[in-house]
Coordinates of C-alpha atoms in Angstrom, one line a residue:
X1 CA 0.0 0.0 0.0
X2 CA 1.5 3.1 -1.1
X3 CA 2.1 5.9 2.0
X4 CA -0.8 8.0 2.3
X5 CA 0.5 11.5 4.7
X6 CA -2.2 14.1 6.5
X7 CA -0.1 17.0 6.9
X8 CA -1.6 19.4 9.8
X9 CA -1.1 22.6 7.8
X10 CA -0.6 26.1 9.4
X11 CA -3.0 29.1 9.7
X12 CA -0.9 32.0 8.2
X13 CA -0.8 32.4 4.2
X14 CA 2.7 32.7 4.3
X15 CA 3.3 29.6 6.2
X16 CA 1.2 27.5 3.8
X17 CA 3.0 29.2 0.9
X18 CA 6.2 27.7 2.3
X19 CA 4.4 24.2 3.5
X20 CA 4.5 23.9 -0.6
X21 CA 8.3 23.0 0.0
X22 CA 7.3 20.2 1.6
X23 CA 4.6 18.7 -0.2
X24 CA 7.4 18.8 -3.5
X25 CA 9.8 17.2 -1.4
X26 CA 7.7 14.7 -0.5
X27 CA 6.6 13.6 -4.2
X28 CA 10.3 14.2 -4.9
X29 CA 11.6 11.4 -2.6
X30 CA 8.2 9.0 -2.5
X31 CA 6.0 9.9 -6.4
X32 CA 3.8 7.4 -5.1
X33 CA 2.7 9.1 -2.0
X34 CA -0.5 10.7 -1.1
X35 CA -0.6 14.2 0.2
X36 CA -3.7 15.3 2.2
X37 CA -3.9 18.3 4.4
X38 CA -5.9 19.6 6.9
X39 CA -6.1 23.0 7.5
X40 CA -8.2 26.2 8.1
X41 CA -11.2 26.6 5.3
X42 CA -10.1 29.7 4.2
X43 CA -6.2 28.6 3.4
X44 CA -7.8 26.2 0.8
X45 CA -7.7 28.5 -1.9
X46 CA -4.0 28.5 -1.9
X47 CA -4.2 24.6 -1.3
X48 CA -6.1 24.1 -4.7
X49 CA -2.9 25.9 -6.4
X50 CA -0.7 22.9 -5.3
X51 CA -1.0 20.2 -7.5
X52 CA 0.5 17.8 -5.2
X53 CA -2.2 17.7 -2.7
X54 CA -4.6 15.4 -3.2
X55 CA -7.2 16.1 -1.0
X56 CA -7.8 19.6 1.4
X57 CA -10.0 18.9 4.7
X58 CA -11.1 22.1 6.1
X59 CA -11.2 21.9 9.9
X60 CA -14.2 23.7 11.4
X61 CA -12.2 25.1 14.8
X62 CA -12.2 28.5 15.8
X63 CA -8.6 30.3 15.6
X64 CA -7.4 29.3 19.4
X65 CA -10.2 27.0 20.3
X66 CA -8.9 24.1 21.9
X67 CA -12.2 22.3 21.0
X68 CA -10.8 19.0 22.8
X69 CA -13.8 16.7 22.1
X70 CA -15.0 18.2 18.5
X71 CA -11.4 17.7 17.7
X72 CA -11.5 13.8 19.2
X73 CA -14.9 13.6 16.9
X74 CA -13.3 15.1 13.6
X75 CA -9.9 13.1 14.2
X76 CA -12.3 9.6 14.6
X77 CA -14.0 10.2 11.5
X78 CA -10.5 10.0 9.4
X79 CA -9.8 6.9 11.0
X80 CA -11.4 5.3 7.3
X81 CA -8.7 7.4 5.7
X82 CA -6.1 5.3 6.5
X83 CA -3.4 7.8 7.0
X84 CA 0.8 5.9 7.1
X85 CA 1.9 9.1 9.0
X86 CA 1.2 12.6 9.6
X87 CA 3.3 15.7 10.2
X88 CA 2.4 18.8 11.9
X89 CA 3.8 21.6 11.2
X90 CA 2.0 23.4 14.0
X91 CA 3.7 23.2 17.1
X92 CA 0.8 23.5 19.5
X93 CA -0.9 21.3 21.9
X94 CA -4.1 21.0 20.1
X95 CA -2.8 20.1 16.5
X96 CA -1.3 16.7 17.3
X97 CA -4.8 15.5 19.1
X98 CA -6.3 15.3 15.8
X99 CA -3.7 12.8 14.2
X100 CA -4.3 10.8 17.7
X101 CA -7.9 10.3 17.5
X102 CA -7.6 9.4 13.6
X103 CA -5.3 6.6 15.2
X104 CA -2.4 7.4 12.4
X105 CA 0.4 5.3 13.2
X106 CA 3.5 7.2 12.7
X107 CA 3.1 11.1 14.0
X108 CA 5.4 13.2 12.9
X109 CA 6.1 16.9 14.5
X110 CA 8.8 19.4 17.2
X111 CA 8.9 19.0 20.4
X112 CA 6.3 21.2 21.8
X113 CA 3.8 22.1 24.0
X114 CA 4.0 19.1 25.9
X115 CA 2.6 16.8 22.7
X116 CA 4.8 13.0 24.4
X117 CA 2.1 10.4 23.8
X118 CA -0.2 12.6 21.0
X119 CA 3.3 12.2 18.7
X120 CA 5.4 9.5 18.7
X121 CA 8.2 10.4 15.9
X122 CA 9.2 13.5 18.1
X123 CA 11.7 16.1 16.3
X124 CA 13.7 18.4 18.5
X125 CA 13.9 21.8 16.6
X126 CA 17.6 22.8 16.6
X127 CA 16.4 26.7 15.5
X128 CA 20.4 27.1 15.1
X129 CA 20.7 24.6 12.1
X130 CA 17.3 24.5 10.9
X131 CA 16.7 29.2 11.1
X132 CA 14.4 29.0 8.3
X133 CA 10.4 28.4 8.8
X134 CA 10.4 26.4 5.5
X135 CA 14.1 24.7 6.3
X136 CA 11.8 23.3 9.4
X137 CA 8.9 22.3 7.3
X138 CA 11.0 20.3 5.1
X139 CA 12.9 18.5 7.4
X140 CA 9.7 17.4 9.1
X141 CA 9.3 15.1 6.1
X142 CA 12.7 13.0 6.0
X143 CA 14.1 10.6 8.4
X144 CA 15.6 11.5 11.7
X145 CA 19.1 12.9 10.9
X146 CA 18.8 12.9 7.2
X147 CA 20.6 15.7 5.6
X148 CA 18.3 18.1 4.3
X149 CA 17.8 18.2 0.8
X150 CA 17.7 21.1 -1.7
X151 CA 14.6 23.1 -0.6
X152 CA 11.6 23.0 -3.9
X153 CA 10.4 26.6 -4.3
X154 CA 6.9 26.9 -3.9
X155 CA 5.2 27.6 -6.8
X156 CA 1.7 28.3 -6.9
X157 CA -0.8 27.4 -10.2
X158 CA -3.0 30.5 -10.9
X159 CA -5.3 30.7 -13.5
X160 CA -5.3 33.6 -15.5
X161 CA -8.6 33.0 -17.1
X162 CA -10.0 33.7 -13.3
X163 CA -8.2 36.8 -13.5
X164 CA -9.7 38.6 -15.8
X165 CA -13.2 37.4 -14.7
X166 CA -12.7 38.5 -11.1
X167 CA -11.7 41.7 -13.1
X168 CA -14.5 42.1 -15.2
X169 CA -17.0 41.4 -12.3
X170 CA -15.3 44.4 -10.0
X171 CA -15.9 46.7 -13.2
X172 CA -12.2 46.8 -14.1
X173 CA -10.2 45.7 -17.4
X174 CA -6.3 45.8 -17.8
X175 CA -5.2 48.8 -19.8
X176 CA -1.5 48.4 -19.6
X177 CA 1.0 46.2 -20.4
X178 CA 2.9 47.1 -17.1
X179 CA 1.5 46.4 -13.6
X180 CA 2.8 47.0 -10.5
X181 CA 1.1 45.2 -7.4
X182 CA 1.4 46.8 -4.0
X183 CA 0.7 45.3 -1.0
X184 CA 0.6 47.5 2.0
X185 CA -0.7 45.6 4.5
X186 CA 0.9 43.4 7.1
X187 CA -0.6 41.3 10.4
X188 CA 0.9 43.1 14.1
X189 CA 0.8 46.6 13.4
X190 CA 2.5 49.7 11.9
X191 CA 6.1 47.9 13.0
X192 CA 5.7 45.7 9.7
X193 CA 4.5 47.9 7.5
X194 CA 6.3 50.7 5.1
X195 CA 4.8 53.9 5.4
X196 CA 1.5 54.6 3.1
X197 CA 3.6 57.9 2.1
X198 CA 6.2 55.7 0.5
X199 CA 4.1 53.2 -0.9
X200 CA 1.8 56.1 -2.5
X201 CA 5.5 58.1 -3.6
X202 CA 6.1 54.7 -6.0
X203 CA 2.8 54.3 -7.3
X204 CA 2.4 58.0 -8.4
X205 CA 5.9 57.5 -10.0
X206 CA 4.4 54.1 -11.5
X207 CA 1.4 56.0 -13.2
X208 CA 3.5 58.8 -14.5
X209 CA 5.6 55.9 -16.9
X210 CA 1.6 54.6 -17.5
X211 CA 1.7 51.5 -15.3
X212 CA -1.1 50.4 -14.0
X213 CA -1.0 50.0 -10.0
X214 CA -3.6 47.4 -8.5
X215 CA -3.3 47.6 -4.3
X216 CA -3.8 44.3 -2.6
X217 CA -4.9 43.7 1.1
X218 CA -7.5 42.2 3.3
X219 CA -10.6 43.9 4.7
X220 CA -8.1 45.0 7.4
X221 CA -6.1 47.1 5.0
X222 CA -8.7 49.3 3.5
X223 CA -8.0 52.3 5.4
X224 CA -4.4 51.7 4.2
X225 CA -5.1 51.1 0.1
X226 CA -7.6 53.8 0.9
X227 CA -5.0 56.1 1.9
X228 CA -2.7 55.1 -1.0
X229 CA -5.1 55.8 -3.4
X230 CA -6.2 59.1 -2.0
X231 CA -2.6 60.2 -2.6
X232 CA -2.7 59.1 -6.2
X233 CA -5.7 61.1 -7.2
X234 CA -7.4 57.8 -7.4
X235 CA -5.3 56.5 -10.1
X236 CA -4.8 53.1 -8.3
X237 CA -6.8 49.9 -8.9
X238 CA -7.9 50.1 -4.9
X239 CA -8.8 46.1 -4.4
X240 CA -8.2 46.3 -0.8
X241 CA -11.4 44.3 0.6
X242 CA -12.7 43.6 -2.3
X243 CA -11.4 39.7 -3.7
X244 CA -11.1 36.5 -1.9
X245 CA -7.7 34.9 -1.6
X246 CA -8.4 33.0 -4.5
X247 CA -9.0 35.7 -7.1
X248 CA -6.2 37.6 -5.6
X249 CA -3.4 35.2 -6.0
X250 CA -4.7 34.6 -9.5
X251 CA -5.1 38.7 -10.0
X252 CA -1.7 39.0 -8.9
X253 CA -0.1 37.2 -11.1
X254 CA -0.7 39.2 -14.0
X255 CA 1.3 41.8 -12.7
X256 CA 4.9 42.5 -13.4
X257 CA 6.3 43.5 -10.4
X258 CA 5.1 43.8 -6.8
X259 CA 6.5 45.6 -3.5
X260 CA 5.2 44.2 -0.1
X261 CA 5.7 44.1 3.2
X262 CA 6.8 41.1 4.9
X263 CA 3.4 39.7 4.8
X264 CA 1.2 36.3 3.6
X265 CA 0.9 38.4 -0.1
X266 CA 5.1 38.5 -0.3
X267 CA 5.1 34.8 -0.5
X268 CA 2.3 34.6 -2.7
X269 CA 4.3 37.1 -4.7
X270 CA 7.8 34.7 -4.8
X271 CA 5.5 31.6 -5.4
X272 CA 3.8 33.1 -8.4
X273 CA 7.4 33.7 -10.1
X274 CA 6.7 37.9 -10.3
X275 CA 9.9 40.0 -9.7
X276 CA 9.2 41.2 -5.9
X277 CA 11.0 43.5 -3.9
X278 CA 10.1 42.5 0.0
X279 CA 10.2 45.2 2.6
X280 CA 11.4 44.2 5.9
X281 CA 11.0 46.3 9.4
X282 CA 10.4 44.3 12.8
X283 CA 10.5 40.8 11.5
X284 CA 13.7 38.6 10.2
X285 CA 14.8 38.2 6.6
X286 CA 16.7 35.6 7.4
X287 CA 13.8 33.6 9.5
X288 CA 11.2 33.9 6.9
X289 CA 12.7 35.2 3.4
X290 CA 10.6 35.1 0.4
X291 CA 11.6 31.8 -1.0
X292 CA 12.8 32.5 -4.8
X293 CA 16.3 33.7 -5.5
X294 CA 16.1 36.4 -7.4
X295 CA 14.0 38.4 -4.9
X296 CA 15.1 41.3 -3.9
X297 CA 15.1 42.2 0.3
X298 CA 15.4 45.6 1.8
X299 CA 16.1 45.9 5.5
X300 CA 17.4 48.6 7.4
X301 CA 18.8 46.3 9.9
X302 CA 18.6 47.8 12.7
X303 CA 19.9 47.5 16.3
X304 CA 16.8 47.1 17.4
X305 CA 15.6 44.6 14.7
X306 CA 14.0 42.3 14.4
X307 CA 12.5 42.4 17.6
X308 CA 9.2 41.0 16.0
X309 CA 7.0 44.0 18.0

C-alpha cells in the first residue's frame, strides 16, 4: 500500500505558501505518496494551487479554540482514511490531538507544548541549524538525521482566465501592459508595515511611466489602500477588501512587479514567479525570506531589529 500522509497545515498564508516545499519534497523522494492536508477553510484557496495535494480537509475550529472533544470527533472520523503518517507543522498542543484520535500510526512533529504520547516520531527543533520556517517544514518530512535536501520553491498554479473574470466582475479591465502590485498591509501593526507615504510616492511615480497600479490587502487594510489611493488622485486599482484569496493570487499574477511588506501576499508574490522586492521592518529576513532567489530584500537592519514587536 502506497504511504498515504495528513499534513496538519498552518494558519498564516505565508506559512502555507512555504508548507508547498514540503509537499514537493515529499513527491520528490516518495512519487507514489498521497498528500492530504488539513487546514483552516479559508487557506484552501491557496491549497487548490498545489497540484500535489490530493485532497484539502477544512477543519471547522475557531482560531485558538482548543475544542478537545469536537477535535477527538473530527480526528475519529479519518480513521477510514487510513493515513501511514502525519506531520504537523503546528507546534501546539491541540494540533497533534487530531492525528491521535484518527489513530495514524506514525506522528510526525517538534517537540512542543508538551505533545509526548499525542506524537510518537518526536523532532527536536535545533532553531540554530534549521533558522528557516520552510528549512523546518522540510525536514519534518525525511528521516531523523537525514541531511536536508535542496529546498523546492513553492510555486503556486493561478489561473489567468479567473483573473480577468474577477476583473471584469469588479468593473475593471487591464489597460496596460505594465503592472505594479502593491501590498501595503501586514498582520501586528505599523512595525511591519512601510509607510502609506512611500508606498503612495512609488505608485504616483508608476502611473506617471503609465503603469497600472492594483493595491492588494484584506478587509483589514482598506484604510491603508484607501489612503494610497487618496494620494494618487485615485489613479490606483484600490482592491483592498474587495477579492477572496483566491481571485487575488490569481489577480496578482498578472502583474509585473510587486512591492510588499513582509506579509502572507510576499510569498504569494515569490510563489507566483513575479519579480518582488520585499520590505522588511520588525521581523527577520533571514527567518522567513521570500523563497525565490532572485527576490530582492530591503532591510534597514537595525539595532533594534528584528525584535518581532
Amino acid at each position: 500500500m502506497a504511504d498515504k500522509i495528513l499534513v496538519m497545515g498552518p494558519s498564516w498564508v505565508g506559512d502555507m505558501v512555504m508548507a508547498h516545499s514540503l509537499f514537493q519534497s515529499l513527491k520528490q523522494h516518495n512519487p507514489d505518496v498521497q498528500i492530504d492536508v488539513a487546514a483552516p477553510a479559508w487557506t484552501l484557496p491557496l491549497l487548490d494551487r498545489m497540484p500535489e495535494v490530493s485532497e484539502k480537509i477544512a477543519l471547522p475550529f475557531k482560531h485558538g479554540q482548543l475544542g478537545l472533544i469536537e477535535r477527538i470527533k473530527f480526528g475519529r472520523s479519518l480513521n477510514n482514511k487510513h493515513y501511514t503518517q502525519s506531520i504537523s507543522l503546528v507546534n501546539s498542543l491541540k494540533s497533534a490531538i487530531l492525528p491521535f484520535a484518527a489513530n495514524i500510526p506514525k506522528r510526525t512533529g517538534f517537540l512542543g507544548e508538551m505533545r509526548y504520547g499525542l506524537l510518537n516520531d518526536i523532532r527536536p527543533l535545533d532553531k540554530a541549524k534549521l533558522p528557516k520556517t520552510v528549512e523546518r517544514f522540510v525536514a519534518l518530512g525525511m528521516a531523523k538525521d537525514q541531511a536536508l535536501p535542496q529546498i523546492p520553491q513553492p510555486a503556486l498554479l493561478a489561473d489567468s482566465a479567473n483573473a480577468k473574470l474577477a476583473l471584469a466582475n469588479l468593473g475593471i479591465q487591464v489597460s496596460s501592459k505594465k503592472i505594479l502590485g502593491l501590498c501595503p498591509g501586514a498582520e501586528y501593526g505599523e512595525a511591519k508595515r512601510w509607510p502609506t507615504k512611500h508606498y503612495a510616492e512609488v505608485a504616483n511615480a508608476a502611473l506617471n511611466q503609465r503603469w497600472q497600479v492594483f493595491l492588494f490587502g484584506s478587509d483589514k487594510d482598506i484604510p491603508i489602500t484607501q489612503a494610497i489611493n487618496e494620494m494618487t488622485q485615485s489613479r490606483c486599482i484600490d482592491l483592498g477588501g474587495k477579492t477572496k484569496l483566491g481571485d487575488a493570487i490569481d489577480i496578482m499574477s498578472l502583474c509585473n512587479t510587486i512591492i510588499s511588506n513582509d506579509s502572507g501576499l510576499m510569498h504569494v508574490a515569490a510563489a507566483l514567479d513575479i519579480k518582488l522586492i520585499a520590505i522588511f521592518g520588525s521581523s527577520d529576513p533571514s527567518h522567513t525570506p521570500p523563497i525565490h532567489p532572485n527576490a530582492t530584500i530591503e532591510y534597514l537592519g537595525l539595532n533594534c531589529s528584528p525584535c518581532f514587536k
